[in-house]
Tab-separated table of C-alpha atoms in Angstrom:
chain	number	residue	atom	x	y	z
G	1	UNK	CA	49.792	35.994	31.472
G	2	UNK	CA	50.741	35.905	27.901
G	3	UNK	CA	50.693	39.465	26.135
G	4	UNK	CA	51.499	39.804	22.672
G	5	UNK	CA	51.830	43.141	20.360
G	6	UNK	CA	51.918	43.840	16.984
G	7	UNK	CA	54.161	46.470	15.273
G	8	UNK	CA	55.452	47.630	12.102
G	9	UNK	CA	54.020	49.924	9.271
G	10	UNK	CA	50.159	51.118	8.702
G	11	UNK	CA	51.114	51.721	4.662
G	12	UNK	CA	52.585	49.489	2.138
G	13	UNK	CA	52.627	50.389	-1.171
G	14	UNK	CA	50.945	48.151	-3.808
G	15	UNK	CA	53.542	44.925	-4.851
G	16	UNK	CA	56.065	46.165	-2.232
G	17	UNK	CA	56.465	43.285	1.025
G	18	UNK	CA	54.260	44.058	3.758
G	19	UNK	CA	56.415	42.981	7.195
G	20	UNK	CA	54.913	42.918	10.372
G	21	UNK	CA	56.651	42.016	14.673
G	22	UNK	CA	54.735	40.163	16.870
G	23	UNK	CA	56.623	40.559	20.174
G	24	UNK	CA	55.371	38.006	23.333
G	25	UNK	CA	56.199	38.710	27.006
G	26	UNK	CA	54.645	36.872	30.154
G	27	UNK	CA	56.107	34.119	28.298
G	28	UNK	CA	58.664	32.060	26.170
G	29	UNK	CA	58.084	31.460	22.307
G	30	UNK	CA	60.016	28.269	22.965
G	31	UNK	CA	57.959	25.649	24.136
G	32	UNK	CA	57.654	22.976	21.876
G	33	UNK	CA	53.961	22.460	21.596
G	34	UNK	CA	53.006	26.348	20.979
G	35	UNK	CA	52.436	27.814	17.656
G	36	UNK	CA	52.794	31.235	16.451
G	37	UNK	CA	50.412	32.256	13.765
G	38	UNK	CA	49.103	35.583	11.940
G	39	UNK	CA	45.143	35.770	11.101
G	40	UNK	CA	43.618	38.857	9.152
G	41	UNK	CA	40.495	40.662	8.969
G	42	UNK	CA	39.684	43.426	6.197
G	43	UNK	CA	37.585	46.213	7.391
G	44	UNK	CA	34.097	45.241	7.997
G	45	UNK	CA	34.711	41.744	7.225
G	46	UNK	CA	35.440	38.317	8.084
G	47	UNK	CA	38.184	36.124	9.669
G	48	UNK	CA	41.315	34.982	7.428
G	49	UNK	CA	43.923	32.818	8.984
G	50	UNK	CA	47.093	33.546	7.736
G	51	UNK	CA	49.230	30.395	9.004
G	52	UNK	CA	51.486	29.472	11.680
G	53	UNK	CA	54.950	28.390	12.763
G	54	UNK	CA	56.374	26.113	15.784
G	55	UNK	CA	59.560	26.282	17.420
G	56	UNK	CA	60.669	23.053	15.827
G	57	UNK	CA	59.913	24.643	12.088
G	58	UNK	CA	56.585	23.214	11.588
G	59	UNK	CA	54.771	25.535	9.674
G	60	UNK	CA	51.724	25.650	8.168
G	61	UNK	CA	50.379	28.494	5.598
G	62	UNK	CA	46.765	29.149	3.873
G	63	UNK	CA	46.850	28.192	0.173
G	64	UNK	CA	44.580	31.237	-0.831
G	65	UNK	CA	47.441	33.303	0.024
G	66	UNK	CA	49.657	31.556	-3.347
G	67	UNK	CA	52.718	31.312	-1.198
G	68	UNK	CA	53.085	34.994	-0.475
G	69	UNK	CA	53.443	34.350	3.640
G	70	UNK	CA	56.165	33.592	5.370
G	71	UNK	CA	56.388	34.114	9.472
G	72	UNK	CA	59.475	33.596	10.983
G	73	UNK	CA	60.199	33.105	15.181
G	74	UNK	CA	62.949	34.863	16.721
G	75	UNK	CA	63.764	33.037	20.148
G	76	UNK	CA	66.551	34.885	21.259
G	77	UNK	CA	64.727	38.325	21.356
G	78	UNK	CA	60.987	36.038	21.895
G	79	UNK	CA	59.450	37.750	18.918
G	80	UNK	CA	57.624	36.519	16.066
G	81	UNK	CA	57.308	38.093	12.195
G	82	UNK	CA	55.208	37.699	9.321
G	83	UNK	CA	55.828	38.769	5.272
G	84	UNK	CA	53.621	39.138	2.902
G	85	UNK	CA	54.692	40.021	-0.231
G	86	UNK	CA	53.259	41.259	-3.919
G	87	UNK	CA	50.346	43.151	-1.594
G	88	UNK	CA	47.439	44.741	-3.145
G	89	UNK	CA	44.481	46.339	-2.081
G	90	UNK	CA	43.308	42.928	-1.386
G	91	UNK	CA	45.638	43.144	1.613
G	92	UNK	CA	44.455	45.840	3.513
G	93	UNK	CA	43.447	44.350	6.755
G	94	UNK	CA	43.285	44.436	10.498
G	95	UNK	CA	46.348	41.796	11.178
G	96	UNK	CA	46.475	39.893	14.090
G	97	UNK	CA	49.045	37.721	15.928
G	98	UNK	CA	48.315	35.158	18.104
G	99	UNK	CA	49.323	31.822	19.894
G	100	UNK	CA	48.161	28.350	18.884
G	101	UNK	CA	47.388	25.217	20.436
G	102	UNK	CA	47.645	22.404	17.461
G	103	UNK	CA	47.620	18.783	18.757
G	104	UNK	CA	45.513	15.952	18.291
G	105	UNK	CA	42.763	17.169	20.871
G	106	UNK	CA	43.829	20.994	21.418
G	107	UNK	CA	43.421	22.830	17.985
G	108	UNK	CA	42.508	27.406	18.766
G	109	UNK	CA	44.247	30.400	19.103
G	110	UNK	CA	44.082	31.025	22.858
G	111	UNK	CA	46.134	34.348	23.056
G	112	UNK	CA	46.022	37.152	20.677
G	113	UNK	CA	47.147	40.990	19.750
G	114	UNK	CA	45.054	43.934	19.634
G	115	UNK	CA	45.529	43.965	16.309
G	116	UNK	CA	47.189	46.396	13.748
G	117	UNK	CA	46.062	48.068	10.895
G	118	UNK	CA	47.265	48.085	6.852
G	119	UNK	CA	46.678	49.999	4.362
G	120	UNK	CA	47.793	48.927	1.076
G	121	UNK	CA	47.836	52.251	-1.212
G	122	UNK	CA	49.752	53.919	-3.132
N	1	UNK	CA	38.470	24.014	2.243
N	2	UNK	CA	35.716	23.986	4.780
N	3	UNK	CA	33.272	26.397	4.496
N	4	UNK	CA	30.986	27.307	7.924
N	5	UNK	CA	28.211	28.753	7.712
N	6	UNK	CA	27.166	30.699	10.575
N	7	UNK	CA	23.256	31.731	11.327
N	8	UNK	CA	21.519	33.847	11.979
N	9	UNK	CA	24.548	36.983	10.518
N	10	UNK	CA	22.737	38.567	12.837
N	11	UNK	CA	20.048	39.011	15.722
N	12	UNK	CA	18.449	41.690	18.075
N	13	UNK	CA	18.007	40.228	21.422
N	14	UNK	CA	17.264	42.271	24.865
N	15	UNK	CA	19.361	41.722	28.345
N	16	UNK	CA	18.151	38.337	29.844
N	17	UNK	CA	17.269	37.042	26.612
N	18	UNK	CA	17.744	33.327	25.257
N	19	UNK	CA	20.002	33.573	22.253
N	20	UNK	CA	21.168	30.799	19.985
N	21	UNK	CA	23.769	30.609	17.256
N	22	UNK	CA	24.232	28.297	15.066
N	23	UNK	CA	27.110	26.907	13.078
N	24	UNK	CA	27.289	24.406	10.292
N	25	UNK	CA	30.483	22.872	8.569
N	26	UNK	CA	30.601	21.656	4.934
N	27	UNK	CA	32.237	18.597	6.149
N	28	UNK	CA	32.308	16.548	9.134
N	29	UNK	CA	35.079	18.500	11.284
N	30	UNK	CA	34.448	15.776	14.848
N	31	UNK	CA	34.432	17.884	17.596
N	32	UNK	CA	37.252	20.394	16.232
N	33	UNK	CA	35.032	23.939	16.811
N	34	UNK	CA	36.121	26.599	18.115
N	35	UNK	CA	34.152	30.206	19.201
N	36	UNK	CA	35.203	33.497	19.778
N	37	UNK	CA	33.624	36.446	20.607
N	38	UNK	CA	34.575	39.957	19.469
N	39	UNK	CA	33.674	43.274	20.603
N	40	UNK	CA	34.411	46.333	17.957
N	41	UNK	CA	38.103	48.042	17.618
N	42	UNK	CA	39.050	44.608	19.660
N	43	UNK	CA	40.658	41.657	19.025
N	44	UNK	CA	38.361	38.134	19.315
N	45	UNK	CA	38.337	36.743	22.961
N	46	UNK	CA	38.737	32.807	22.893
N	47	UNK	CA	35.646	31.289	24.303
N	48	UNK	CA	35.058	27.675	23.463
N	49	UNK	CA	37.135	24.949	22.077
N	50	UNK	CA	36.780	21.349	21.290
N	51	UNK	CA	33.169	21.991	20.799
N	52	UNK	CA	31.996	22.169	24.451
N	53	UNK	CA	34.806	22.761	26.499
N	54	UNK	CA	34.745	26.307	28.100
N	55	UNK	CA	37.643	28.460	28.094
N	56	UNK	CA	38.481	29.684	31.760
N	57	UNK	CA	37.054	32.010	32.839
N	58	UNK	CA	33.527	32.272	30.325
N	59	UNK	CA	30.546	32.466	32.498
N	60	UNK	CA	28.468	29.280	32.646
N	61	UNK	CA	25.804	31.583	30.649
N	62	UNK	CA	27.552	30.139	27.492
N	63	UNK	CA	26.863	26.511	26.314
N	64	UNK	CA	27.458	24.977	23.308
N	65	UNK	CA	26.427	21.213	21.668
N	66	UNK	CA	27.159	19.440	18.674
N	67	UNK	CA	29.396	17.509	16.555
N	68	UNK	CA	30.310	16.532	13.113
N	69	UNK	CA	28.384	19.229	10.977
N	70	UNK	CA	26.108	21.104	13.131
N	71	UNK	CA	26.873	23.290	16.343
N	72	UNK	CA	25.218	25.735	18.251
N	73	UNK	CA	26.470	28.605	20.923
N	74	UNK	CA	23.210	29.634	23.659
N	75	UNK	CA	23.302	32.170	25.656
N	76	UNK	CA	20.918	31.798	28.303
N	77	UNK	CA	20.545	34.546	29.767
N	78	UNK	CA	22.165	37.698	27.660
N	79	UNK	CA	23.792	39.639	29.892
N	80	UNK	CA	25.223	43.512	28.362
N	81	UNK	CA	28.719	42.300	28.049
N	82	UNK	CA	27.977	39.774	25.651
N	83	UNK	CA	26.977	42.501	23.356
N	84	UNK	CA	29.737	41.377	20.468
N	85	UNK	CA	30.115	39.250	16.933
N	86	UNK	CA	30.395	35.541	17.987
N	87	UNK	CA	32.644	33.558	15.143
N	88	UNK	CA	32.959	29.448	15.093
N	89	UNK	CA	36.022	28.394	13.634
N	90	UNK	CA	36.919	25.123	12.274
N	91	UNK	CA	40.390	23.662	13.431
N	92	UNK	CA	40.088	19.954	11.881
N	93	UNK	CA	41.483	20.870	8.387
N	94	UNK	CA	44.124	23.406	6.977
N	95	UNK	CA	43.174	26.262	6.396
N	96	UNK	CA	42.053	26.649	9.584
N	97	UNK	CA	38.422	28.774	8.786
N	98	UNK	CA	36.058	30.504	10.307
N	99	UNK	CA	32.187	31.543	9.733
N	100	UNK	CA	31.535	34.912	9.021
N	101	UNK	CA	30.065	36.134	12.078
N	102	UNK	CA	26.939	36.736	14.145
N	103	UNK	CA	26.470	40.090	15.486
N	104	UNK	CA	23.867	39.846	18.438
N	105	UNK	CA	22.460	43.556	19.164
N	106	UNK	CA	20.237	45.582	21.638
């Protein structure tokens, strides 16, 4: 079965690049018709998907986020990443990773992370 | 972007109960709706996708209808595990969005 974990720093300073791992085992980040994606929730709050990559560079972002993200896969070590950069308080969210169906009929995240929490502060 | 608008934000219901959620899209999104259900300090738990179809593995409890606008997510009979937030997400445009959550309660 798929597990995937998050890692990297709880605090990022305001305007500094927040950078986050998603690492996968029970499974390869190869396969074609997978995507890898990031989604966010601030405390208390809502849902925010992030965006999403493919293994064939497909990627897809959310608009709100002005260009900030960027997620990158790593197949040889079967890790995913995500950047965000110019945070702000704004930021400060529960951020999860997670693995995407996207096709004509199959569109959900069917595998995700526990989670990880940021704090953007100074 | 779509909006969805999820109803009631949230409900008190008692073990056995009847419980229905409902979900409405600012556009026509087909059949692309997707639930989850998450439990607090955890991640959401993929449910339902394509707008009926059950992950495996959900009890046959859940059901869900709809398409184009409106959806709904019944419970028929609420058992203490599905004690969570239930979110419908909408996978027809980019961004990908969700509704802001039902939290069904003791």
């Amino acid at each position: 079965q798929l597990q995937l974990q998050e890692s990297g720093p709880g605090l990022v300073k305001p305007s500094e690049t927040l950078s986050l791992r998603c690492t996968v085992s029970g499974g390869s980040i190869r396969p074609n018709n997978y995507y890898w994606g990031w989604i966010r929730q601030p405390p208390g709050r809502g849902l925010e998907w992030i965006g999403f990559l493919s293994n064939t560079g497909n990627s897809q972002y959310n608009s709100s986020l002005m260009g900030r993200a960027s997620i990158t896969l790593d197949t040889s070590q079967n890790h995913f990443s995500l950047k965000l950069s110019s945070v702000t308080a704004a930021d400060t969210a529960v951020y999860y990773c997670a693995k995407a169906e996207w096709s004509v009929t199959d569109r959900y995240f069917d595998s995700w992370g526990q989670g990880i929490l940021v704090t953007v502060s100074s | 972007d779509i909006q969805m608008t999820q109803s009631p934000s949230s409900l008190s219901a008692s073990v056995g109960d009847r419980v229905t959620i409902t979900c409405r899209a600012s556009q026509s999104i087909s059949r692309y709706l997707n639930w989850y259900q998450q439990k607090p300090g955890k991640a959401p738990k993929f449910l339902i996708y394509a707008a009926s179809s059950l992950q495996s593995g959900v009890p046959s409890r859940f059901s869900v209808s709809g398409s184009g606008t409106d959806f709904t997510l019944t419970i028929s009979s609420l058992q203490p595990e599905d004690f969570a937030t239930y979110y419908c997400q909408q996978t027809y445009n980019i961004p990908w969005t969700f509704g802001h959550g039902t939290r069904v309660e003791i």
